[in-house]
Amino acid sequence: MADPRPIGVFDSGLGGLTVLTELVRALPAESYIYLGDTARLPYGAKSSRTIQRYSQEVAARLLEQNIKLLVIACNTASAHAESLLRSELAIPVLGVIQPGVDALLAASLHNRVGVIGTRSTIKSGVYEQRIRARKPEAQIFSKACPLFVPLVEEGWIEKRITQLVIEEYLSEMVREEVDAVALGCTHYPLLKKAIHNVYPALRLVDSSEEIARQAASLLASTPGLAAGTNSRPQVRIELTDLTEQMNDLERLLSGLPVSSVEEIQLSAAAPH
Ligand code: DGL
């Protein structure tokens, strides 16, 4: 038996398309609906309460479309809303934090690790908790890097100012001899090359490949959940705000078998 229902993937914006790309690569027979809440980006500076409400609204929209699995590609939403959504939804929910932690600990040689993310992600302390749960002896250095998101959005990857901001945020970790850093935000993988140019010895870990591997293993181990070989896979993109400035959209979507890109409106979550 096969299950042709789509996998729902959500992010506050377009950065999560890197996760979608890895999912499509790992599970090409599946269909996907990607919802980017571009109208309300950034999530990274908002309160836990607001991030949870936004996440519930996005999840409700995806559930209306009969998804069989929810992948939270956004680190900030994973940090604040993953356990809430898991307790509320009847379908499996995967967030990016645990795959990021697994990949980080696999990459680190000396258990001196760094975590970078938005203010809300770092404030939640969830990376530290999950790292300590697996490796109590790990030395963890965390840093909120709020300027990275606007630099990426502006496309200023190769500018001198970006190099200075990288030094400002990461020099302390490097002094502390951290050997691997989790890129705990959807936008940061786009800065990998720039960070590598400044700190070539630092291992930079992003969760997209690992979450795709975990999604593939979930589908393989749950009888009847995979789409099967006769499926006609579709990738639909829904954004809560579609502007003409989204230069990145075309680039990020290139290589993905996208069948539609649509602007949608979310309904407000029912108050608890
Ligand atoms: N998607 C967010 C994350 O991964 C970054 C952008 C935002 O602040 O909304 O944390």
Tab-separated table of C-alpha atoms and ligand atoms in Angstrom:
chain	number	residue	atom	x	y	z
A	1	MET	CA	0.000	0.000	0.000
A	2	ALA	CA	1.264	3.491	-0.820
A	3	ASP	CA	0.349	6.904	0.568
A	4	PRO	CA	0.310	9.656	-2.080
A	5	ARG	CA	-0.463	12.481	0.402
A	6	PRO	CA	2.074	15.324	0.342
A	7	ILE	CA	4.732	16.139	2.934
A	8	GLY	CA	4.277	19.631	4.413
A	9	VAL	CA	7.425	21.719	4.873
A	10	PHE	CA	7.359	25.052	6.619
A	11	ASP	CA	9.653	27.988	7.233
A	12	SER	CA	9.259	31.633	8.131
A	13	GLY	CA	10.570	32.478	4.659
A	14	LEU	CA	12.514	31.106	1.732
A	15	GLY	CA	15.616	29.816	3.541
A	16	GLY	CA	13.868	26.497	4.242
A	17	LEU	CA	13.922	25.774	0.518
A	18	THR	CA	17.418	24.366	1.187
A	19	VAL	CA	15.704	21.734	3.377
A	20	LEU	CA	13.057	21.127	0.706
A	21	THR	CA	15.804	20.610	-1.876
A	22	GLU	CA	17.439	17.919	0.278
A	23	LEU	CA	14.069	16.256	0.923
A	24	VAL	CA	13.311	16.105	-2.808
A	25	ARG	CA	16.771	14.694	-3.422
A	26	ALA	CA	16.318	11.997	-0.740
A	27	LEU	CA	12.651	11.255	-1.466
A	28	PRO	CA	11.953	12.106	-5.121
A	29	ALA	CA	8.741	10.046	-5.351
A	30	GLU	CA	7.034	12.177	-2.677
A	31	SER	CA	4.873	15.267	-3.219
A	32	TYR	CA	5.499	18.410	-1.172
A	33	ILE	CA	3.756	21.591	-0.126
A	34	TYR	CA	6.237	24.225	1.077
A	35	LEU	CA	4.736	27.078	3.074
A	36	GLY	CA	6.930	30.150	3.610
A	37	ASP	CA	5.405	32.697	5.999
A	38	THR	CA	7.130	35.570	4.202
A	39	ALA	CA	4.528	38.119	5.340
A	40	ARG	CA	5.590	37.668	8.967
A	41	LEU	CA	9.329	36.977	8.600
A	42	PRO	CA	11.448	37.284	10.705
A	43	TYR	CA	10.312	34.882	13.412
A	44	GLY	CA	13.755	35.102	15.007
A	45	ALA	CA	13.110	38.278	16.984
A	46	LYS	CA	9.611	37.353	18.189
A	47	SER	CA	8.368	35.933	21.478
A	48	SER	CA	7.859	32.243	22.041
A	49	ARG	CA	4.097	32.845	22.306
A	50	THR	CA	3.904	34.527	18.917
A	51	ILE	CA	6.133	31.950	17.212
A	52	GLN	CA	3.892	29.187	18.578
A	53	ARG	CA	0.737	30.899	17.310
A	54	TYR	CA	2.230	31.481	13.864
A	55	SER	CA	3.388	27.875	13.721
A	56	GLN	CA	-0.070	26.593	14.654
A	57	GLU	CA	-1.608	28.695	11.889
A	58	VAL	CA	0.837	27.433	9.294
A	59	ALA	CA	0.372	23.819	10.427
A	60	ALA	CA	-3.429	24.187	10.252
A	61	ARG	CA	-3.210	25.395	6.653
A	62	LEU	CA	-0.984	22.450	5.695
A	63	LEU	CA	-3.228	19.966	7.502
A	64	GLU	CA	-6.250	21.245	5.562
A	65	GLN	CA	-4.355	20.047	2.511
A	66	ASN	CA	-4.082	16.574	3.947
A	67	ILE	CA	-0.337	16.326	4.564
A	68	LYS	CA	0.995	13.063	6.017
A	69	LEU	CA	4.157	14.438	7.666
A	70	LEU	CA	5.138	17.929	8.819
A	71	VAL	CA	8.757	19.017	8.488
A	72	ILE	CA	9.544	22.240	10.345
A	73	ALA	CA	12.458	23.634	8.325
A	74	CYS	CA	12.644	26.810	10.450
A	75	ASN	CA	15.013	26.603	13.437
A	76	THR	CA	13.163	29.286	15.378
A	77	ALA	CA	9.808	27.525	14.919
A	78	SER	CA	11.419	24.158	15.736
A	79	ALA	CA	12.917	25.633	18.922
A	80	HIS	CA	9.619	27.049	20.194
A	81	ALA	CA	6.804	25.054	18.614
A	82	GLU	CA	8.009	21.568	17.706
A	83	SER	CA	6.865	19.868	20.922
A	84	LEU	CA	3.610	21.836	20.932
A	85	LEU	CA	2.804	20.776	17.357
A	86	ARG	CA	3.848	17.211	18.071
A	87	SER	CA	1.399	17.095	20.980
A	88	GLU	CA	-1.409	18.668	18.951
A	89	LEU	CA	-1.135	16.967	15.568
A	90	ALA	CA	-2.103	13.428	14.675
A	91	ILE	CA	0.645	13.162	12.033
A	92	PRO	CA	4.420	12.843	12.617
A	93	VAL	CA	6.330	16.120	13.081
A	94	LEU	CA	10.066	16.508	12.392
A	95	GLY	CA	11.987	19.616	13.400
A	96	VAL	CA	15.508	20.669	12.426
A	97	ILE	CA	17.058	20.887	15.901
A	98	GLN	CA	17.694	17.188	16.615
A	99	PRO	CA	19.096	16.499	13.115
A	100	GLY	CA	21.328	19.568	13.590
A	101	VAL	CA	22.545	18.293	16.961
A	102	ASP	CA	23.185	14.795	15.585
A	103	ALA	CA	25.170	16.203	12.658
A	104	LEU	CA	27.087	18.589	14.967
A	105	LEU	CA	28.177	15.884	17.390
A	106	ALA	CA	29.186	13.648	14.497
A	107	ALA	CA	31.352	16.458	13.075
A	108	SER	CA	33.065	17.550	16.295
A	109	LEU	CA	36.350	15.888	17.164
A	110	HIS	CA	36.874	17.376	20.642
A	111	ASN	CA	33.329	18.008	21.893
A	112	ARG	CA	33.897	21.774	21.879
A	113	VAL	CA	30.954	22.905	19.783
A	114	GLY	CA	29.317	26.153	18.756
A	115	VAL	CA	25.690	26.942	18.009
A	116	ILE	CA	24.588	30.026	16.126
A	117	GLY	CA	21.009	31.068	15.422
A	118	THR	CA	18.438	33.804	15.737
A	119	ARG	CA	17.915	35.530	19.087
A	120	SER	CA	14.790	33.463	19.826
A	121	THR	CA	16.482	30.171	18.973
A	122	ILE	CA	19.512	30.875	21.165
A	123	LYS	CA	17.336	32.218	23.982
A	124	SER	CA	15.260	29.022	23.981
A	125	GLY	CA	18.367	27.022	25.017
A	126	VAL	CA	17.017	24.032	23.116
A	127	TYR	CA	20.257	23.236	21.273
A	128	GLU	CA	22.189	23.169	24.567
A	129	GLN	CA	19.574	20.890	26.160
A	130	ARG	CA	19.654	18.418	23.268
A	131	ILE	CA	23.463	18.481	23.018
A	132	ARG	CA	23.818	17.866	26.759
A	133	ALA	CA	21.236	15.060	26.617
A	134	ARG	CA	23.484	13.225	24.150
A	135	LYS	CA	26.920	14.388	25.337
A	136	PRO	CA	26.904	15.757	28.884
A	137	GLU	CA	30.653	16.473	28.699
A	138	ALA	CA	30.353	18.760	25.640
A	139	GLN	CA	31.534	22.368	25.945
A	140	ILE	CA	28.943	24.529	24.195
A	141	PHE	CA	29.384	28.100	22.990
A	142	SER	CA	26.180	29.736	21.704
A	143	LYS	CA	25.777	33.023	19.932
A	144	ALA	CA	22.789	34.853	18.473
A	145	CYS	CA	23.753	36.305	15.081
A	146	PRO	CA	20.792	38.518	14.153
A	147	LEU	CA	22.629	40.459	11.431
A	148	PHE	CA	23.253	37.354	9.332
A	149	VAL	CA	19.621	37.119	8.139
A	150	PRO	CA	19.426	40.662	6.657
A	151	LEU	CA	22.896	40.262	5.080
A	152	VAL	CA	21.745	37.089	3.332
A	153	GLU	CA	18.408	38.650	2.339
A	154	GLU	CA	20.348	41.533	0.810
A	155	GLY	CA	22.567	39.086	-1.088
A	156	TRP	CA	25.687	40.595	0.550
A	157	ILE	CA	27.452	37.274	0.845
A	158	GLU	CA	30.811	38.339	-0.523
A	159	LYS	CA	30.985	41.877	0.880
A	160	ARG	CA	33.647	43.114	3.270
A	161	ILE	CA	30.948	44.103	5.781
A	162	THR	CA	29.783	40.480	5.953
A	163	GLN	CA	33.319	39.341	6.655
A	164	LEU	CA	33.523	41.856	9.539
A	165	VAL	CA	30.204	40.708	10.965
A	166	ILE	CA	31.366	37.075	10.775
A	167	GLU	CA	34.517	38.005	12.722
A	168	GLU	CA	32.505	39.959	15.277
A	169	TYR	CA	30.155	37.035	15.934
A	170	LEU	CA	32.509	34.077	15.689
A	171	SER	CA	35.957	35.234	16.840
A	172	GLU	CA	35.271	34.373	20.476
A	173	MET	CA	34.220	30.804	19.617
A	174	VAL	CA	37.306	30.393	17.498
A	175	ARG	CA	39.457	31.669	20.401
A	176	GLU	CA	37.754	29.066	22.576
A	177	GLU	CA	38.901	26.418	20.085
A	178	VAL	CA	35.453	25.314	19.035
A	179	ASP	CA	35.901	22.806	16.207
A	180	ALA	CA	32.357	22.506	14.809
A	181	VAL	CA	29.485	24.976	14.608
A	182	ALA	CA	25.796	24.226	14.031
A	183	LEU	CA	24.301	26.669	11.554
A	184	GLY	CA	21.059	26.913	13.516
A	185	CYS	CA	19.100	29.077	11.110
A	186	THR	CA	17.769	28.441	7.617
A	187	HIS	CA	19.671	31.418	6.192
A	188	TYR	CA	23.117	30.533	7.485
A	189	PRO	CA	23.986	27.710	5.059
A	190	LEU	CA	24.045	30.448	2.411
A	191	LEU	CA	26.948	32.022	4.364
A	192	LYS	CA	28.938	28.779	4.530
A	193	LYS	CA	31.486	29.849	1.937
A	194	ALA	CA	31.904	33.309	3.473
A	195	ILE	CA	32.439	31.845	6.969
A	196	HIS	CA	34.810	29.255	5.563
A	197	ASN	CA	36.870	32.006	3.929
A	198	VAL	CA	37.337	33.719	7.303
A	199	TYR	CA	37.730	30.562	9.439
A	200	PRO	CA	38.795	27.683	7.156
A	201	ALA	CA	39.375	25.204	10.004
A	202	LEU	CA	35.873	25.499	11.458
A	203	ARG	CA	33.530	22.638	10.520
A	204	LEU	CA	30.159	24.112	9.565
A	205	VAL	CA	27.196	21.840	10.052
A	206	ASP	CA	23.741	22.362	8.617
A	207	SER	CA	20.797	20.125	9.336
A	208	SER	CA	19.238	19.853	5.874
A	209	GLU	CA	20.905	16.611	4.770
A	210	GLU	CA	20.391	14.997	8.160
A	211	ILE	CA	16.689	15.917	8.383
A	212	ALA	CA	16.145	14.519	4.874
A	213	ARG	CA	17.845	11.305	5.986
A	214	GLN	CA	15.623	11.146	9.097
A	215	ALA	CA	12.482	11.781	7.006
A	216	ALA	CA	13.535	9.004	4.603
A	217	SER	CA	14.109	6.597	7.464
A	218	LEU	CA	10.715	7.497	9.019
A	219	LEU	CA	8.935	6.772	5.722
A	220	ALA	CA	10.886	3.554	5.234
A	221	SER	CA	10.110	2.315	8.743
A	222	THR	CA	6.391	3.209	8.788
A	223	PRO	CA	4.461	0.701	6.697
A	224	GLY	CA	2.264	2.323	4.046
A	225	LEU	CA	3.541	5.896	4.605
A	226	ALA	CA	5.789	6.237	1.534
A	227	ALA	CA	4.338	7.368	-1.787
A	228	GLY	CA	5.372	4.337	-3.803
A	229	THR	CA	6.933	4.179	-7.214
A	230	ASN	CA	3.832	4.910	-9.308
A	231	SER	CA	3.292	8.322	-7.705
A	232	ARG	CA	3.142	11.541	-9.708
A	233	PRO	CA	5.139	13.836	-7.437
A	234	GLN	CA	4.303	17.526	-7.241
A	235	VAL	CA	6.035	20.377	-5.444
A	236	ARG	CA	3.753	23.269	-4.562
A	237	ILE	CA	5.029	26.505	-3.032
A	238	GLU	CA	2.761	28.710	-0.919
A	239	LEU	CA	3.944	32.072	0.398
A	240	THR	CA	2.020	34.452	2.631
A	241	ASP	CA	3.546	37.388	0.738
A	242	LEU	CA	4.862	37.307	-2.796
A	243	THR	CA	6.850	40.380	-3.746
A	244	GLU	CA	8.773	41.261	-6.849
A	245	GLN	CA	11.978	41.625	-4.840
A	246	MET	CA	12.265	37.928	-4.230
A	247	ASN	CA	15.304	37.605	-6.480
A	248	ASP	CA	16.302	34.594	-4.495
A	249	LEU	CA	13.127	32.689	-5.194
A	250	GLU	CA	14.025	31.708	-8.740
A	251	ARG	CA	17.537	30.731	-7.762
A	252	LEU	CA	16.389	28.700	-4.753
A	253	LEU	CA	13.717	26.969	-6.796
A	254	SER	CA	15.977	26.081	-9.688
A	255	GLY	CA	16.401	22.350	-9.923
A	256	LEU	CA	13.170	21.665	-8.016
A	257	PRO	CA	10.221	20.213	-9.973
A	258	VAL	CA	7.867	23.048	-8.903
A	259	SER	CA	4.287	22.849	-10.190
A	260	SER	CA	2.928	26.090	-8.656
A	261	VAL	CA	3.925	29.175	-6.659
A	262	GLU	CA	0.995	30.885	-5.013
A	263	GLU	CA	0.289	33.664	-2.498
A	264	ILE	CA	-2.057	32.488	0.256
A	265	GLN	CA	-3.649	33.868	3.430
A	266	LEU	CA	-3.569	32.067	6.751
A	267	SER	CA	-6.521	31.908	9.141
A	268	ALA	CA	-6.007	32.954	12.729
A	269	ALA	CA	-5.432	30.118	15.215
A	270	ALA	CA	-8.286	29.560	17.659
A	271	PRO	CA	-7.310	31.024	21.070
A	272	HIS	CA	-6.527	28.478	23.777
B	1	DGL	N1	13.810	30.726	9.417
B	1	DGL	C1	14.435	31.343	10.562
B	1	DGL	C2	15.255	30.293	11.328
B	1	DGL	O1	15.638	29.264	10.771
B	1	DGL	C3	15.315	32.514	10.167
B	1	DGL	C4	14.567	33.726	9.684
B	1	DGL	C5	13.622	34.308	10.715
B	1	DGL	O2	14.086	34.919	11.703
B	1	DGL	O3	12.424	34.149	10.537
B	1	DGL	O4	15.526	30.465	12.479
